[in-house]
Coordinates of C-alpha atoms and ligand atoms in Angstrom, one line a residue:
Chain A
M1 CA 4.5 4.5 -10.1
K2 CA 3.6 5.9 -13.2
G3 CA 3.2 9.5 -13.8
P4 CA 3.4 12.4 -11.1
K5 CA 0.9 12.6 -8.3
F6 CA -0.6 15.5 -6.3
G7 CA 0.7 15.4 -2.8
Q8 CA 4.0 14.2 -3.9
Y9 CA 6.8 16.8 -2.9
I10 CA 7.7 18.9 -5.9
I11 CA 10.7 21.3 -5.6
G12 CA 9.5 24.7 -6.4
D13 CA 9.8 28.7 -5.4
T14 CA 6.1 29.4 -5.1
A15 CA 4.6 31.7 -2.3
V16 CA 3.4 28.4 -0.9
N17 CA 6.5 26.7 -1.0
R18 CA 8.1 29.4 0.7
L19 CA 5.6 29.9 3.7
D20 CA 7.2 28.9 6.7
P21 CA 6.1 25.0 7.5
R22 CA 4.5 26.0 11.0
T23 CA 2.3 28.5 9.3
K24 CA 1.4 25.7 6.7
I25 CA 0.5 23.5 9.5
I26 CA -1.3 25.4 11.6
A27 CA -3.3 26.6 8.5
C28 CA -4.0 22.7 7.8
F29 CA -5.2 22.3 11.3
I30 CA -7.5 25.2 11.2
I31 CA -9.0 24.1 7.9
I32 CA -9.3 20.5 8.8
F33 CA -10.7 21.4 12.3
S34 CA -13.4 23.6 10.9
T35 CA -14.5 21.5 8.0
L36 CA -14.7 18.6 10.7
I37 CA -16.7 20.4 13.2
I38 CA -19.1 22.4 11.2
Y39 CA -21.6 21.6 8.5
K40 CA -22.7 25.0 7.3
W41 CA -22.2 26.1 3.6
P42 CA -20.6 29.4 4.2
V43 CA -17.8 27.6 6.1
I44 CA -17.3 24.8 3.2
L45 CA -17.4 27.5 0.4
V46 CA -14.8 29.8 2.3
N47 CA -12.4 26.7 2.9
I48 CA -12.8 25.7 -0.8
L49 CA -12.0 29.3 -1.9
I50 CA -8.9 29.2 0.4
I51 CA -7.8 26.0 -1.1
A52 CA -8.1 26.9 -4.5
A53 CA -6.2 30.2 -4.3
A54 CA -3.3 28.0 -2.5
I55 CA -3.4 25.5 -5.6
H56 CA -3.2 28.3 -7.8
L57 CA -0.5 30.2 -5.8
A58 CA 1.3 26.8 -5.7
G59 CA 1.2 26.7 -9.2
I60 CA -0.1 23.1 -9.4
Q61 CA -2.0 21.7 -12.5
P62 CA -5.4 21.6 -11.9
K63 CA -5.6 18.4 -13.8
L64 CA -3.5 16.7 -11.3
V65 CA -5.9 17.9 -8.6
L66 CA -9.0 16.5 -10.3
K67 CA -7.0 13.3 -10.9
S68 CA -6.7 12.8 -7.1
I69 CA -10.2 13.6 -6.3
W70 CA -11.2 11.1 -9.3
R71 CA -9.2 8.7 -7.6
L72 CA -11.8 8.6 -5.0
W73 CA -14.9 8.5 -6.9
L74 CA -16.3 5.1 -5.3
L75 CA -16.1 6.5 -2.0
L76 CA -17.8 9.8 -2.8
L77 CA -20.3 8.4 -5.0
L78 CA -21.4 6.0 -1.7
T79 CA -21.2 8.8 0.3
L80 CA -23.7 10.7 -2.0
I81 CA -25.9 7.5 -2.2
F82 CA -26.4 6.5 1.0
Q83 CA -26.8 10.0 2.9
S84 CA -29.4 11.0 0.0
L85 CA -31.3 7.8 1.1
L86 CA -30.7 7.6 4.5
T87 CA -31.6 10.8 5.7
E88 CA -35.3 11.8 6.6
G89 CA -36.7 14.8 5.1
K90 CA -38.9 16.3 2.6
V91 CA -38.9 13.6 -0.4
I92 CA -38.2 14.6 -3.7
L93 CA -38.0 11.3 -5.4
S94 CA -39.2 8.0 -4.5
L95 CA -38.1 4.4 -6.1
G96 CA -40.2 1.8 -4.6
S97 CA -39.2 1.7 -0.6
L98 CA -36.2 3.9 -1.2
T99 CA -36.8 7.4 -0.9
V100 CA -34.3 10.3 -1.7
T101 CA -34.7 13.5 0.3
Q102 CA -33.6 16.9 -0.3
E103 CA -31.8 17.3 3.0
G104 CA -30.1 14.3 2.1
V105 CA -29.2 15.4 -1.2
T106 CA -27.7 18.5 0.4
L107 CA -26.2 16.5 3.0
G108 CA -24.3 14.3 0.5
I109 CA -23.1 16.9 -1.5
S110 CA -21.5 18.8 1.4
T111 CA -20.0 15.6 2.7
I112 CA -18.2 15.3 -0.6
L113 CA -17.1 18.6 -0.6
R114 CA -16.2 18.1 3.0
L115 CA -14.1 15.0 2.0
V116 CA -12.3 16.7 -0.8
I117 CA -11.5 19.8 1.4
L118 CA -9.7 17.0 3.8
L119 CA -7.9 15.4 0.9
L120 CA -6.3 18.5 -0.8
T121 CA -5.4 20.0 2.4
S122 CA -3.3 17.4 3.1
C123 CA -2.1 16.9 -0.2
L124 CA -1.3 20.9 -0.8
L125 CA 0.8 20.8 2.4
T126 CA 2.8 17.1 1.3
S127 CA 3.4 18.7 -2.1
T128 CA 4.6 22.0 -1.1
T129 CA 6.7 20.9 2.0
S130 CA 9.7 19.0 1.9
T131 CA 10.0 16.3 4.4
I132 CA 12.8 18.0 6.4
Q133 CA 10.6 21.1 6.7
L134 CA 7.5 19.1 7.6
A135 CA 9.2 17.6 10.2
A136 CA 10.8 20.8 11.6
G137 CA 7.6 22.1 11.6
M138 CA 5.7 19.5 13.4
E139 CA 8.5 19.7 15.7
A140 CA 7.8 23.3 16.6
V141 CA 4.4 23.3 16.5
F142 CA 4.1 20.1 19.0
A143 CA 6.9 22.0 21.3
P144 CA 4.5 22.7 24.1
L145 CA 3.6 18.9 24.6
R146 CA 7.1 18.8 25.8
F147 CA 5.3 19.9 29.2
L148 CA 3.6 16.6 29.4
K149 CA 6.8 14.9 29.2
I150 CA 6.3 13.7 25.8
P151 CA 9.5 13.2 23.9
V152 CA 8.8 15.6 20.9
N153 CA 12.3 15.8 19.6
Q154 CA 12.6 12.0 19.5
F155 CA 9.0 11.8 17.7
S156 CA 9.8 13.9 15.2
M157 CA 13.4 12.7 14.4
V158 CA 11.5 9.4 13.8
I159 CA 9.2 10.7 11.7
S160 CA 11.5 12.7 9.5
I161 CA 13.9 9.6 9.2
A162 CA 11.0 7.6 8.2
L163 CA 9.9 10.2 5.4
R164 CA 13.3 10.6 4.5
F165 CA 13.6 6.8 3.6
I166 CA 10.4 6.4 1.7
P167 CA 11.5 7.4 -1.7
D168 CA 14.5 5.1 -1.4
I169 CA 12.8 2.1 -0.2
I170 CA 10.3 2.8 -3.3
Q171 CA 13.2 2.9 -5.5
E172 CA 14.6 -0.2 -4.0
A173 CA 11.0 -2.0 -4.4
E174 CA 10.9 -1.1 -8.0
T175 CA 14.5 -2.4 -8.5
L176 CA 14.0 -5.6 -6.7
T177 CA 10.5 -5.9 -8.8
K178 CA 12.8 -5.7 -11.9
A179 CA 15.1 -8.2 -10.7
Q180 CA 12.7 -10.7 -9.7
K181 CA 10.8 -10.2 -12.9
S182 CA 13.9 -10.9 -14.5
R183 CA 13.8 -14.2 -12.7
G184 CA 10.5 -15.0 -13.9
A185 CA 8.5 -13.8 -10.8
P186 CA 4.9 -14.2 -11.8
L187 CA 4.2 -10.7 -10.9
N188 CA 1.7 -10.2 -14.2
S189 CA 0.2 -13.8 -13.7
P190 CA -3.6 -13.6 -14.2
K191 CA -3.9 -16.0 -10.5
V192 CA -4.3 -14.0 -7.8
L193 CA -2.3 -16.3 -5.6
E194 CA 0.3 -16.7 -7.9
R195 CA 0.9 -13.1 -8.4
I196 CA 0.6 -12.5 -4.2
K197 CA 3.7 -15.4 -4.2
G198 CA 5.6 -13.5 -6.7
Y199 CA 5.4 -10.5 -4.2
F200 CA 6.9 -12.4 -1.8
A201 CA 10.2 -12.5 -3.3
V202 CA 10.2 -8.8 -3.6
L203 CA 8.9 -8.4 0.0
I204 CA 11.4 -10.4 1.8
P205 CA 14.7 -8.9 0.2
L206 CA 13.2 -5.5 0.9
L207 CA 12.3 -5.9 4.4
A208 CA 16.0 -7.4 4.8
N209 CA 17.6 -4.7 3.3
S210 CA 15.4 -2.2 5.3
L211 CA 16.5 -3.9 8.8
Q212 CA 20.1 -3.9 7.5
R213 CA 19.7 0.0 6.5
A214 CA 18.1 0.7 9.9
E215 CA 20.8 -1.1 11.8
D216 CA 23.5 0.8 9.6
L217 CA 21.8 4.4 10.2
A218 CA 21.7 3.8 14.0
M219 CA 25.4 3.0 13.9
A220 CA 26.0 5.9 11.9
M221 CA 24.2 8.2 14.2
E222 CA 25.7 6.8 17.3
S223 CA 29.2 6.7 16.0
R224 CA 28.3 10.8 15.4
C225 CA 27.5 11.1 19.0
Y226 CA 23.6 11.6 18.5
T227 CA 21.7 12.1 21.4
G228 CA 18.2 12.9 21.5
G229 CA 16.8 16.0 23.5
A230 CA 15.6 19.5 23.3
S231 CA 19.3 20.6 23.2
R232 CA 19.9 19.7 19.4
S233 CA 20.4 22.7 17.1
R234 CA 19.0 22.9 13.5
L235 CA 20.7 23.5 10.6
S236 CA 17.8 25.8 9.3
V237 CA 16.4 27.9 11.6
L238 CA 12.6 28.5 11.2
C239 CA 11.5 32.1 10.6
F240 CA 8.1 33.9 10.0
K241 CA 8.2 36.3 7.3
R242 CA 5.3 39.0 6.2
N243 CA 3.5 36.4 4.4
D244 CA 3.2 33.6 7.4
Y245 CA 1.4 36.4 9.3
L246 CA -0.7 37.4 6.7
V247 CA -2.1 33.9 6.3
L248 CA -2.3 33.3 10.0
V249 CA -4.4 36.4 10.6
L250 CA -6.5 35.2 7.4
L251 CA -6.9 32.1 8.9
C252 CA -7.8 33.3 12.3
I253 CA -10.2 35.5 11.1
M254 CA -12.0 32.5 8.9
L255 CA -11.8 30.4 12.1
L256 CA -13.9 32.9 14.0
F257 CA -16.1 33.5 11.3
A258 CA -16.8 29.8 11.3
L259 CA -17.4 29.6 14.9
V260 CA -19.7 32.7 14.7
V261 CA -21.6 30.7 11.7
R262 CA -21.8 27.8 14.0
Chain B
M1 CA 19.9 -10.4 -38.7
P2 CA 21.1 -8.9 -35.2
I3 CA 19.6 -10.5 -32.5
I4 CA 19.1 -7.0 -30.7
D5 CA 18.4 -4.0 -32.5
V6 CA 18.1 -0.5 -30.9
E7 CA 17.1 2.4 -33.6
G8 CA 16.7 5.7 -32.4
L9 CA 15.9 4.7 -28.6
T10 CA 15.1 7.8 -26.4
Y11 CA 13.9 6.9 -22.9
I12 CA 12.8 9.7 -20.2
Y13 CA 12.6 8.8 -16.6
A14 CA 9.4 10.4 -14.9
K15 CA 8.2 11.6 -18.1
G16 CA 5.5 14.5 -17.6
T17 CA 6.8 15.7 -14.0
P18 CA 9.3 18.2 -13.1
Y19 CA 11.4 15.4 -12.3
A20 CA 11.7 14.2 -16.0
R21 CA 15.1 13.2 -16.7
K22 CA 16.2 12.1 -20.3
A23 CA 18.5 9.1 -19.8
L24 CA 18.6 7.9 -23.1
N25 CA 19.0 10.1 -26.4
Q26 CA 18.5 8.6 -29.9
V27 CA 20.7 5.4 -29.4
S28 CA 21.3 3.3 -32.3
L29 CA 23.2 -0.1 -32.4
S30 CA 23.0 -3.9 -33.5
I31 CA 24.3 -6.8 -31.8
D32 CA 24.7 -10.0 -33.6
Q33 CA 24.2 -13.5 -32.3
G34 CA 27.2 -14.6 -30.3
E35 CA 28.9 -11.1 -29.9
F36 CA 30.4 -10.0 -26.7
I37 CA 29.5 -6.4 -26.3
G38 CA 31.1 -4.2 -23.5
V39 CA 29.1 -1.2 -22.5
V40 CA 31.3 1.6 -20.7
G41 CA 30.5 5.1 -19.7
A42 CA 30.6 7.5 -16.5
N43 CA 28.0 7.3 -13.9
G44 CA 24.8 8.2 -15.0
S45 CA 25.7 8.0 -18.7
G46 CA 22.7 5.8 -19.2
K47 CA 24.2 2.1 -19.2
S48 CA 21.9 0.6 -16.7
T49 CA 19.2 2.0 -18.5
L50 CA 20.1 1.1 -21.9
V51 CA 20.5 -2.8 -21.2
Q52 CA 17.1 -3.1 -19.1
H53 CA 15.7 -2.5 -22.3
F54 CA 17.0 -5.5 -23.7
N55 CA 15.0 -7.8 -21.6
G56 CA 11.5 -6.2 -21.7
L57 CA 11.8 -4.4 -18.1
L58 CA 11.9 -0.8 -19.9
Q59 CA 9.7 0.5 -22.8
P60 CA 11.3 2.9 -25.1
T61 CA 9.8 6.4 -24.7
K62 CA 10.7 7.1 -28.5
G63 CA 11.9 4.4 -31.1
R64 CA 12.3 0.9 -31.2
V65 CA 13.9 -2.5 -29.6
T66 CA 13.7 -5.5 -31.3
V67 CA 15.1 -8.7 -29.5
C68 CA 15.3 -11.9 -31.6
G69 CA 13.5 -10.4 -34.3
R70 CA 10.3 -9.2 -32.4
D71 CA 9.4 -5.8 -31.3
T72 CA 9.5 -5.0 -27.7
S73 CA 6.7 -2.9 -27.8
S74 CA 4.3 -5.7 -27.3
K75 CA 3.2 -6.0 -23.8
E76 CA 3.0 -9.8 -23.8
Y77 CA 6.4 -10.2 -25.5
R78 CA 8.1 -7.9 -22.9
N79 CA 6.5 -10.2 -20.1
S80 CA 8.2 -13.4 -21.8
L81 CA 11.6 -12.0 -22.7
W82 CA 13.1 -13.3 -19.0
R83 CA 13.2 -16.7 -20.6
K84 CA 15.5 -15.6 -23.5
V85 CA 17.6 -12.9 -21.8
G86 CA 19.1 -13.2 -18.6
M87 CA 19.8 -10.2 -16.4
V88 CA 22.2 -10.0 -13.6
F89 CA 21.5 -6.7 -12.0
Q90 CA 23.8 -4.3 -10.4
F91 CA 24.1 -5.4 -7.0
P92 CA 22.4 -8.3 -7.4
E93 CA 23.3 -9.5 -4.1
Q94 CA 20.2 -7.5 -2.6
Q95 CA 17.8 -9.7 -4.7
L96 CA 18.6 -13.0 -2.8
F97 CA 15.1 -14.1 -0.6
A98 CA 14.9 -17.6 -0.3
E99 CA 15.7 -19.8 2.8
T100 CA 18.6 -21.5 1.3
V101 CA 21.0 -20.9 -1.3
A102 CA 19.9 -23.9 -3.3
Q103 CA 16.3 -22.8 -3.3
D104 CA 17.3 -19.1 -4.3
V105 CA 18.9 -20.8 -7.5
A106 CA 15.9 -23.1 -8.2
Y107 CA 13.5 -20.1 -7.9
G108 CA 13.9 -19.1 -11.5
L109 CA 14.1 -22.7 -12.8
K110 CA 10.8 -23.1 -11.3
N111 CA 9.6 -20.2 -12.9
L112 CA 10.8 -21.7 -16.2
G113 CA 8.8 -24.8 -15.3
L114 CA 11.7 -27.4 -15.4
S115 CA 11.4 -30.8 -13.9
Q116 CA 12.6 -31.5 -10.4
D117 CA 15.7 -33.5 -11.8
E118 CA 16.8 -30.9 -14.3
I119 CA 16.7 -28.5 -11.4
N120 CA 18.6 -30.7 -9.1
R121 CA 21.0 -31.3 -11.8
R122 CA 21.4 -27.5 -12.7
V123 CA 21.7 -26.0 -9.5
P124 CA 24.8 -27.7 -8.2
F125 CA 26.4 -27.2 -11.6
A126 CA 25.9 -23.5 -11.6
L127 CA 27.0 -22.9 -8.1
E128 CA 30.4 -24.7 -8.9
Q129 CA 30.3 -22.5 -12.3
V130 CA 30.7 -19.4 -10.2
G131 CA 33.5 -21.1 -7.8
L132 CA 31.2 -22.0 -5.1
D133 CA 31.2 -25.4 -3.7
P134 CA 27.9 -26.8 -3.7
T135 CA 28.1 -28.9 -0.8
E136 CA 29.4 -26.4 1.6
V137 CA 26.8 -23.5 0.5
A138 CA 23.6 -25.0 -1.0
D139 CA 22.0 -25.3 2.2
L140 CA 23.2 -22.0 4.0
S141 CA 21.0 -19.0 4.3
P142 CA 22.0 -16.4 1.8
L143 CA 22.2 -13.9 4.3
V144 CA 25.2 -15.5 6.0
L145 CA 27.4 -15.5 3.0
S146 CA 29.8 -12.6 2.3
G147 CA 28.9 -9.8 0.1
G148 CA 31.2 -10.8 -2.9
M149 CA 29.8 -14.6 -2.3
R150 CA 26.2 -13.4 -2.5
R151 CA 27.3 -11.8 -5.8
R152 CA 28.5 -15.2 -6.9
V153 CA 25.2 -16.8 -5.9
A154 CA 23.3 -14.1 -8.0
L155 CA 25.2 -14.6 -10.8
A156 CA 24.2 -18.5 -10.2
T157 CA 20.8 -17.9 -10.2
V158 CA 20.9 -16.2 -13.8
L159 CA 23.4 -18.9 -15.3
A160 CA 21.5 -21.8 -14.5
M161 CA 18.8 -20.5 -16.5
Q162 CA 21.1 -20.9 -19.4
P163 CA 19.5 -17.8 -21.2
E164 CA 20.1 -17.2 -24.7
I165 CA 21.2 -13.5 -24.1
L166 CA 23.2 -12.7 -21.1
V167 CA 23.1 -9.1 -19.8
L168 CA 25.5 -8.2 -17.0
D169 CA 25.1 -4.8 -15.3
E170 CA 28.6 -4.3 -13.5
P171 CA 29.1 -8.0 -12.6
T172 CA 32.6 -7.5 -10.9
A173 CA 32.3 -4.3 -9.1
G174 CA 33.1 -4.6 -5.5
L175 CA 34.8 -8.3 -6.0
D176 CA 38.3 -9.6 -4.9
A177 CA 41.0 -9.9 -7.7
V178 CA 40.2 -13.9 -7.7
G179 CA 36.2 -13.5 -8.0
R180 CA 36.6 -11.1 -10.7
E181 CA 38.7 -13.4 -12.9
V182 CA 36.7 -16.5 -12.0
I183 CA 33.5 -14.4 -13.4
L184 CA 35.0 -13.0 -16.2
Q185 CA 36.7 -16.5 -17.2
I186 CA 32.8 -18.1 -16.9
I187 CA 31.1 -15.2 -18.9
K188 CA 33.9 -15.7 -21.8
D189 CA 33.7 -19.5 -21.8
L190 CA 29.7 -19.1 -22.0
Q191 CA 30.1 -17.0 -25.0
Q192 CA 32.7 -19.1 -26.7
E193 CA 31.3 -22.8 -26.1
R194 CA 27.5 -22.1 -25.9
N195 CA 27.6 -19.1 -28.2
T196 CA 25.9 -16.9 -25.8
T197 CA 25.3 -13.2 -26.6
V198 CA 26.7 -11.5 -24.0
I199 CA 26.2 -7.6 -23.0
M200 CA 28.3 -6.4 -20.3
V201 CA 28.4 -3.1 -18.2
S202 CA 31.4 -2.3 -16.9
H203 CA 33.5 0.7 -15.2
S204 CA 36.6 -1.0 -16.1
L205 CA 38.0 -0.8 -19.5
R206 CA 40.8 -2.9 -18.6
E207 CA 38.7 -5.8 -18.0
L208 CA 36.6 -5.2 -20.7
I209 CA 39.1 -4.8 -23.5
P210 CA 40.7 -8.4 -23.7
L211 CA 36.9 -9.7 -23.6
V212 CA 35.0 -8.1 -25.9
D213 CA 34.3 -8.1 -29.5
R214 CA 32.7 -4.5 -29.6
L215 CA 32.7 -1.7 -27.1
V216 CA 29.7 0.8 -27.0
V217 CA 30.6 4.1 -25.2
L218 CA 28.0 5.8 -23.8
N219 CA 28.2 9.7 -22.7
R220 CA 25.5 11.4 -21.3
G221 CA 22.8 9.3 -22.7
K222 CA 24.0 9.0 -26.2
V223 CA 26.5 6.8 -28.2
A224 CA 29.9 8.3 -28.2
A225 CA 31.8 5.6 -29.7
C226 CA 31.1 2.1 -30.8
G227 CA 33.4 -0.5 -32.4
T228 CA 36.2 -3.1 -31.9
P229 CA 38.3 -2.0 -29.1
G230 CA 41.0 -1.4 -31.7
E231 CA 38.8 1.1 -33.6
V232 CA 37.2 2.9 -30.1
L233 CA 41.1 3.2 -28.9
G234 CA 42.4 3.8 -32.2
C235 CA 41.7 7.3 -33.3
N236 CA 41.6 9.6 -30.7
P237 CA 40.9 7.8 -27.5
L238 CA 41.0 10.9 -25.2
Q239 CA 38.4 12.3 -27.2
N240 CA 36.1 9.2 -27.4
L241 CA 36.3 8.2 -23.8
K242 CA 36.0 11.2 -21.9
G243 CA 35.1 11.0 -18.7
I244 CA 35.9 7.2 -18.2
G245 CA 39.4 7.1 -17.7
L246 CA 41.8 4.9 -19.6
P247 CA 44.0 1.8 -18.1
D248 CA 47.3 3.3 -16.8
Y249 CA 49.0 1.4 -19.8
L250 CA 46.8 2.9 -22.5
R251 CA 47.5 6.5 -21.1
L252 CA 51.0 5.9 -21.5
I253 CA 50.9 4.8 -25.0
C254 CA 48.5 8.1 -25.7
E255 CA 51.2 10.0 -24.1
L256 CA 53.8 8.5 -26.2
K257 CA 51.8 9.0 -29.3
E258 CA 51.3 12.8 -28.6
R259 CA 55.2 13.1 -28.3
G260 CA 55.7 11.5 -32.0
V261 CA 56.1 8.2 -31.3
Q262 CA 54.9 5.9 -34.1
F263 CA 53.6 2.2 -33.0
E264 CA 53.0 -0.1 -36.2
N265 CA 50.0 -2.4 -34.7
P266 CA 47.4 -0.9 -32.7
V267 CA 47.9 -1.1 -29.1
T268 CA 44.4 -2.3 -27.2
T269 CA 45.4 -4.8 -24.7
F270 CA 48.0 -4.9 -21.8
Q271 CA 50.1 -7.6 -23.8
D272 CA 50.0 -5.3 -26.8
A273 CA 51.4 -2.4 -24.9
E274 CA 53.9 -4.7 -23.6
Q275 CA 55.2 -5.8 -26.7
A276 CA 55.1 -2.5 -28.4
L277 CA 57.0 -0.8 -25.6
E278 CA 59.7 -3.6 -25.5
K279 CA 60.0 -3.3 -29.0
L280 CA 60.6 0.8 -28.6
I281 CA 63.3 -0.1 -26.0
K282 CA 64.9 -2.3 -28.0
E283 CA 65.1 0.0 -31.1
S284 CA 65.9 3.0 -28.8
V285 CA 69.2 1.0 -27.2
R286 CA 70.2 0.0 -30.7
Ligands
ATP301 N1 14.4 5.0 -11.5 C1 14.8 6.3 -11.9 N2 13.9 7.4 -11.8 C2 14.5 8.5 -12.4 N3 15.9 8.8 -12.8 C3 16.6 7.8 -12.9 C4 16.1 6.4 -12.2 N4 17.2 5.6 -12.7 C5 18.2 6.0 -13.2 N5 17.8 7.5 -13.3 C6 18.6 8.6 -14.4 O1 19.1 8.2 -15.8 C7 20.3 8.5 -16.0 C8 21.1 7.2 -16.0 O2 21.0 6.2 -15.0 P1 21.6 4.8 -15.4 O3 21.4 4.3 -14.0 O4 21.3 4.5 -16.9 O5 23.2 5.2 -15.2 P2 24.4 4.1 -15.3 O6 25.3 4.5 -16.5 O7 23.9 2.9 -15.1 O8 25.0 4.8 -14.0 P3 26.2 3.7 -13.1 O9 27.5 3.8 -13.5 O10 25.8 4.9 -11.9 O11 25.3 2.6 -12.7 C9 20.9 9.1 -14.3 O12 21.0 10.4 -14.8 C10 20.0 8.8 -13.3 O13 19.6 9.9 -12.4
MG302 MG1 24.3 1.6 -13.8

């Protein structure tokens, strides 16, 4: 894990960081929903504008964003190629039996943009919302599902615990990698099979330690009388502020606009 | 020529992110072949970070680290350093992974490319060295051992490789008094009999002082003091060793010095202190 990645939570105090997690989750849903079901250009452009504004407000370096998009270059390129070759329409270029159509190119580009929107929306959410907030927000947003007898609280607890331990596990994997490297584990071997064998020496103790950790955590929670359920109170109570209403109203207008354009 | 030479070493974790953290700041020191070096410092002072440069796990952000005469900036050299530099990590018991203790000890030896005969010879020897009975533990799963026993197995995995330089990151933390003695004795023997260079990180000055040739004191990523225990403790230990906590007997000596008592010989070990105090008492009785 070298260098920062877009999508990693960064402690900050920007306008986007301060938004209520529910606002951000709902906003993400709206953007993803509208991007997924509507192919029209105006919607794509409006969504891109919204995301660009949010990235700017969150103080994220454009370089990071571009890097994270660049990592998907193969997927994006293939999308463009297949869309332009396989769509029927006005031919603008023909290479033997392959024909590139104008409709195909347009569709390819819009698909790429839509993929990028999906990527950036989720990265933006996770890079400006701490895992605790994210879990609390999820729980609140999905709360209505309780009426369908779905144990929302427990799920939210499971998610927040899982999210909470990811950095620890990464850290531990790093330490284990170092330790096994010091014993000559062939982690840099040019032979793939050797390398995979080498990584077993990291994975096995990692798994064993994670199980141990889970057991310890269960014990610790039980000994503090944890019981799941809706009656649990929270340390920090979520509350909507002016900006939250502003964002939600804006996005609802966007959604209406998208549905009308459609 | 020093076997390890560190020059102006600065190391920054997560460089270029908001989490960037300078763990080492302009550290310079050199270690000679066969020396026993103790590294002390408060939590987070950069001890582990420093020693991980010695076997090429970390690459300096700035500065230079030379091991056995070659700069570790070459990736190829870094990746081969594990053959020369054995490293016992902090809490090494978490790294055991094989089905049996014997297999785990043999892992590093296989990677070294030793013959099966040699491996079969070295494994029980290493287990015995750390005070475990090979016939008893060799075929057990590491998971059924107690924490302290696992620690000893982990130590055995590195000792079996017979490295030229041995780096230990807090090898005795969490061990019982006997286990501690055993391990310290093994390390000292290795250094004296095989002339292995030993670098040992510890929180306990008391266990380091009688063992080491030189002490390196780290404070917030900088070398606060470096020299023989006598030199480091000599002038004004309270200033040099801020945040570490002196052993009780040294604190007593310091208090006495502050009240104007003069000691002829430098006091570093417990025995020194005992003698000095005995003399003091005799004189005052007279
Ligand atoms: N993997 C890492 N990523 C980011 N920062 C780290 C990492 N490892 C250590 N640090 C930071 O570097 C500094 C020095 O850490 P280091 O582990 O070297 O200290 P230490 O002297 O070994 O402490 P301890 O006595 O607790 O073992 C600490 O402030 C720590 O927060
Ligand atoms: Mg450490």
